[in-house]
Short mmCIF file of C-alpha atoms and ligand atoms in Angstrom, two decimals:
data_model
loop_
_atom_site.label_atom_id
_atom_site.label_comp_id
_atom_site.label_asym_id
_atom_site.label_seq_id
_atom_site.Cartn_x
_atom_site.Cartn_y
_atom_site.Cartn_z
CA UNK S 124 37.71 251.44 88.58
CA UNK S 125 35.74 252.55 85.57
CA UNK S 126 33.80 255.77 86.30
CA UNK S 127 30.25 254.47 85.84
CA UNK S 128 31.00 251.30 87.78
CA UNK S 129 32.21 253.45 90.66
CA UNK S 130 29.11 255.67 90.51
CA UNK S 131 26.73 252.74 90.30
CA UNK S 132 28.32 250.64 93.04
CA UNK S 133 29.19 253.23 95.63
CA UNK S 134 27.22 252.97 98.82
CA UNK S 135 27.43 254.36 102.29
CA UNK S 136 29.51 252.23 104.63
CA UNK S 137 28.83 252.26 108.36
CA UNK S 138 31.01 249.40 109.57
CA UNK S 139 34.80 249.50 109.31
CA UNK S 140 37.81 247.26 109.81
CA UNK S 141 40.29 248.32 112.49
CA UNK S 142 42.99 248.54 109.85
CA UNK S 143 44.28 252.15 109.58
CA UNK S 144 44.08 253.97 106.28
CA UNK S 145 47.40 254.78 104.64
CA UNK S 146 48.25 258.47 104.51
CA UNK S 147 48.85 258.21 100.80
CA UNK S 148 45.34 256.96 100.21
CA UNK S 149 43.91 259.73 102.38
CA UNK S 150 45.86 262.30 100.28
CA UNK S 151 44.75 260.61 97.07
CA UNK S 152 40.95 260.96 97.87
CA UNK S 153 41.34 264.53 99.13
CA UNK S 154 43.23 265.38 96.00
CA UNK S 155 40.34 263.98 94.02
CA UNK S 156 37.93 266.01 96.11
CA UNK S 157 39.74 269.23 95.16
CA UNK S 158 39.21 268.50 91.40
CA UNK S 159 35.50 269.05 91.80
CA UNK S 160 33.77 271.92 90.12
CA UNK S 161 33.69 274.85 92.55
CA UNK S 162 32.33 278.38 92.15
CA UNK S 163 34.87 280.74 90.61
CA UNK S 164 37.56 278.12 91.34
CA UNK S 165 37.92 279.70 94.71
CA UNK S 166 38.21 276.36 96.39
CA UNK S 167 36.38 277.38 99.61
CA UNK S 168 37.24 274.28 101.59
CA UNK S 169 39.33 272.68 104.22
CA UNK S 170 39.65 268.95 104.79
CA UNK S 171 40.41 268.25 108.42
CA UNK S 172 41.75 264.71 108.76
CA UNK S 173 40.88 263.51 112.29
CA UNK S 174 42.83 260.45 113.27
CA UNK S 175 43.13 261.35 116.95
CA UNK S 176 41.12 258.91 119.02
CA UNK S 177 39.92 261.35 121.69
CA UNK S 178 38.78 263.86 119.02
CA UNK S 179 37.00 261.10 116.99
CA UNK S 180 35.28 259.98 120.13
CA UNK S 181 34.07 263.46 121.03
CA UNK S 182 32.78 264.05 117.52
CA UNK S 183 31.01 260.63 117.55
CA UNK S 184 29.45 261.47 120.97
CA UNK S 185 28.06 264.76 119.70
CA UNK S 186 26.70 262.96 116.61
CA UNK S 187 25.11 260.37 118.90
CA UNK S 188 23.40 263.17 120.85
CA UNK S 189 22.34 264.82 117.55
CA UNK S 190 20.86 261.50 116.39
CA UNK S 191 18.97 261.02 119.58
CA UNK S 192 17.53 264.54 119.38
CA UNK S 193 16.52 264.17 115.73
CA UNK S 194 15.00 260.72 115.93
CA UNK S 195 13.30 261.17 119.28
CA UNK S 196 11.57 264.25 117.74
CA UNK S 197 10.27 262.16 114.75
CA UNK S 198 9.69 258.80 116.59
CA UNK S 199 6.06 258.65 115.29
CA UNK S 200 7.25 258.98 111.72
CA UNK S 201 9.81 256.22 112.21
CA UNK S 202 7.00 253.97 113.56
CA UNK S 203 5.04 254.63 110.43
CA UNK S 204 8.06 254.14 108.15
CA UNK S 205 8.94 250.77 109.72
CA UNK S 206 5.33 249.58 110.24
CA UNK S 207 5.82 246.48 108.16
CA UNK S 208 8.68 245.24 110.38
CA UNK S 209 7.54 242.80 113.21
CA UNK S 210 6.94 244.60 116.51
CA UNK S 211 9.90 243.44 118.53
CA UNK S 212 12.36 244.03 115.70
CA UNK S 213 10.82 247.43 114.99
CA UNK S 214 11.15 248.44 118.63
CA UNK S 215 14.83 247.50 118.69
CA UNK S 216 15.44 249.31 115.40
CA UNK S 217 13.67 252.47 116.57
CA UNK S 218 15.63 252.32 119.83
CA UNK S 219 18.87 252.37 117.80
CA UNK S 220 17.68 255.53 116.11
CA UNK S 221 16.25 257.35 119.13
CA UNK S 222 19.30 256.53 121.34
CA UNK S 223 21.61 257.77 118.55
CA UNK S 224 23.57 254.44 118.81
CA UNK S 225 23.29 254.17 115.05
CA UNK S 226 25.97 256.78 114.70
CA UNK S 227 28.65 255.04 116.75
CA UNK S 228 30.30 254.05 113.45
CA UNK S 229 31.86 257.45 113.34
CA UNK S 230 34.05 256.46 116.28
CA UNK S 231 34.65 253.08 114.80
CA UNK S 232 36.00 254.45 111.51
CA UNK S 233 39.84 254.89 111.79
CA UNK S 234 39.57 258.31 110.25
CA UNK S 235 37.06 261.07 109.99
CA UNK S 236 37.44 263.75 107.38
CA UNK S 237 35.63 266.95 108.33
CA UNK S 238 34.92 269.06 105.25
CA UNK S 239 34.51 272.73 106.14
CA UNK S 240 33.08 275.36 103.82
CA UNK S 241 34.40 278.88 104.03
CA UNK S 242 31.24 281.03 103.87
CA UNK S 243 33.20 284.16 103.16
CA UNK S 244 33.36 282.65 99.69
CA UNK S 245 30.31 282.54 97.29
CA UNK S 246 28.57 279.16 97.04
CA UNK S 247 30.94 277.55 99.51
CA UNK S 248 28.59 274.75 100.59
CA UNK S 249 27.70 273.92 97.06
CA UNK S 250 31.37 273.63 96.14
CA UNK S 251 32.12 271.48 99.14
CA UNK S 252 29.26 269.18 98.42
CA UNK S 253 30.71 268.55 94.94
CA UNK S 254 34.07 267.90 96.54
CA UNK S 255 32.57 265.39 99.02
CA UNK S 256 30.98 263.42 96.16
CA UNK S 257 34.35 263.22 94.42
CA UNK S 258 35.95 262.08 97.70
CA UNK S 259 33.28 259.36 98.17
CA UNK S 260 33.77 258.02 94.71
CA UNK S 261 37.54 258.16 94.90
CA UNK S 262 37.47 256.34 98.24
CA UNK S 263 35.23 253.63 96.70
CA UNK S 264 37.50 253.38 93.66
CA UNK S 265 40.50 252.40 95.82
CA UNK S 266 38.63 250.01 98.07
CA UNK S 267 37.74 252.31 100.97
CA UNK S 268 34.28 252.87 102.32
CA UNK S 269 32.83 256.12 103.51
CA UNK S 270 29.71 257.67 104.93
CA UNK S 271 28.74 261.28 104.64
CA UNK S 272 27.42 262.16 108.15
CA UNK S 273 25.63 265.31 109.20
CA UNK S 274 23.53 264.23 112.13
CA UNK S 275 25.84 266.00 114.54
CA UNK S 276 25.35 269.31 112.74
CA UNK S 277 21.54 269.62 112.55
CA UNK S 278 21.51 271.51 115.77
CA UNK S 279 23.83 274.60 115.24
CA UNK S 280 25.05 274.35 118.86
CA UNK S 281 26.26 270.84 118.17
CA UNK S 282 27.92 271.89 114.99
CA UNK S 283 29.73 274.70 116.76
CA UNK S 284 30.99 272.21 119.39
CA UNK S 285 32.41 269.93 116.65
CA UNK S 286 34.16 272.90 115.05
CA UNK S 287 35.64 273.82 118.44
CA UNK S 288 37.03 270.25 118.78
CA UNK S 289 38.89 270.53 115.56
CA UNK S 290 39.87 274.06 116.17
CA UNK S 291 37.82 275.93 113.56
CA UNK S 292 35.63 278.20 115.72
CA UNK S 293 35.39 281.09 113.18
CA UNK S 294 31.89 282.00 112.17
CA UNK S 295 32.79 281.83 108.48
CA UNK S 296 33.31 278.06 108.74
CA UNK S 297 30.49 275.58 108.16
CA UNK S 298 30.70 271.83 108.35
CA UNK S 299 29.49 270.40 105.05
CA UNK S 300 30.26 266.80 105.88
CA UNK S 301 31.82 264.58 108.41
CA UNK S 302 33.11 261.69 106.40
CA UNK S 303 33.65 258.43 108.22
CA UNK S 304 36.39 256.64 106.12
CA UNK S 305 37.99 253.22 106.46
CA UNK S 306 38.18 249.72 105.02
CA UNK S 307 34.62 248.32 104.73
CA UNK S 308 33.62 245.60 107.09
CA UNK S 309 30.15 245.24 105.56
CA UNK S 310 28.61 244.79 102.16
CA UNK S 311 25.20 246.39 102.41
CA UNK S 312 22.71 246.23 99.53
CA UNK S 313 22.64 249.23 97.21
CA UNK S 314 19.89 251.59 98.22
CA UNK S 315 17.19 251.97 95.55
CA UNK S 316 16.61 255.19 93.72
CA UNK S 317 13.39 256.67 92.28
CA UNK S 318 12.83 255.55 88.73
CA UNK S 319 14.64 257.84 86.32
CA UNK S 320 11.26 258.74 84.58
CA UNK S 321 10.13 260.16 87.86
CA UNK S 322 12.96 262.56 88.38
CA UNK S 323 13.48 263.78 84.86
CA UNK S 324 11.38 266.66 83.55
CA UNK S 325 12.02 267.05 79.82
CA UNK S 326 11.18 270.60 78.63
C1 FMN L 298 23.89 265.80 103.26
C2 FMN L 298 23.93 264.31 103.65
C3 FMN L 298 23.85 264.03 105.05
C4 FMN L 298 23.91 262.68 105.43
N1 FMN L 298 23.89 262.43 106.79
C5 FMN L 298 23.95 261.18 107.25
C6 FMN L 298 24.06 260.89 108.62
O1 FMN L 298 24.04 261.76 109.46
N2 FMN L 298 24.19 259.64 109.01
C7 FMN L 298 24.19 258.58 108.15
O2 FMN L 298 24.34 257.45 108.48
N3 FMN L 298 24.09 258.79 106.79
C8 FMN L 298 23.99 260.07 106.33
N4 FMN L 298 24.03 260.31 104.96
C9 FMN L 298 24.08 259.20 104.04
C10 FMN L 298 22.71 258.94 103.44
O3 FMN L 298 21.88 258.27 104.40
C11 FMN L 298 22.87 257.93 102.20
O4 FMN L 298 23.71 258.56 101.23
C12 FMN L 298 21.54 257.65 101.60
O5 FMN L 298 20.74 256.82 102.46
C13 FMN L 298 21.73 256.83 100.31
O6 FMN L 298 22.44 255.57 100.59
P1 FMN L 298 23.77 255.24 99.75
O7 FMN L 298 24.72 256.37 100.06
O8 FMN L 298 24.31 253.98 100.39
O9 FMN L 298 23.43 255.22 98.36
C14 FMN L 298 23.95 261.63 104.51
C15 FMN L 298 24.11 261.98 103.15
C16 FMN L 298 24.08 263.25 102.76
C17 FMN L 298 24.21 263.64 101.30
#
């Protein structure tokens, strides 16, 4: 896929087909991730490919708890944000947020790729974020969908639990992204961005 087409058509995917993702394709997108700019070329990352059902379930469960914690705390803001939606629909939607059910897709995706930053290395999180964008675009370019998910990591205790599940308990490690990856089973609209004039500051 042409580069700008990939950039302009990528979108987060939160519904996946059951079809497993071929190992070669997983390697291909991780290889693309490692080509990202990274501080001092120290490559401060690890890509943990979680295919194991039990582990995926546990990670999804923690993310669901994280989602419930986050959105219950900001329920009033959600009500404001969705005020234009009819009452019954709005209530259902907010319930999906505050129950954390919204994040069940992490379990549904056939693979999760947990991207870990090694904070013993300078600018590790920045470098990993660049890698994740490459990974997302590469996935899209070969017909896979992905969603960068951090809801399970807002609470540091939850983040620690997820690292324990994948066997990275060391304090130097920080989860930079839990990528749900799989064949898309939805085609959501592209999310709008702020007008370019609003975000550029020519000096
Ligand atoms: C740091 C970061 C954390 C994110 N965490 C979540 C998340 O926990 N759950 C989720 O569904 N999407 C998450 N997203 C995806 C964003 O919601 C999504 O990128 C944004 O709404 C724009 O939509 P698009 O990717 O379809 O263009 C995250 C994205 C980033 C960069």
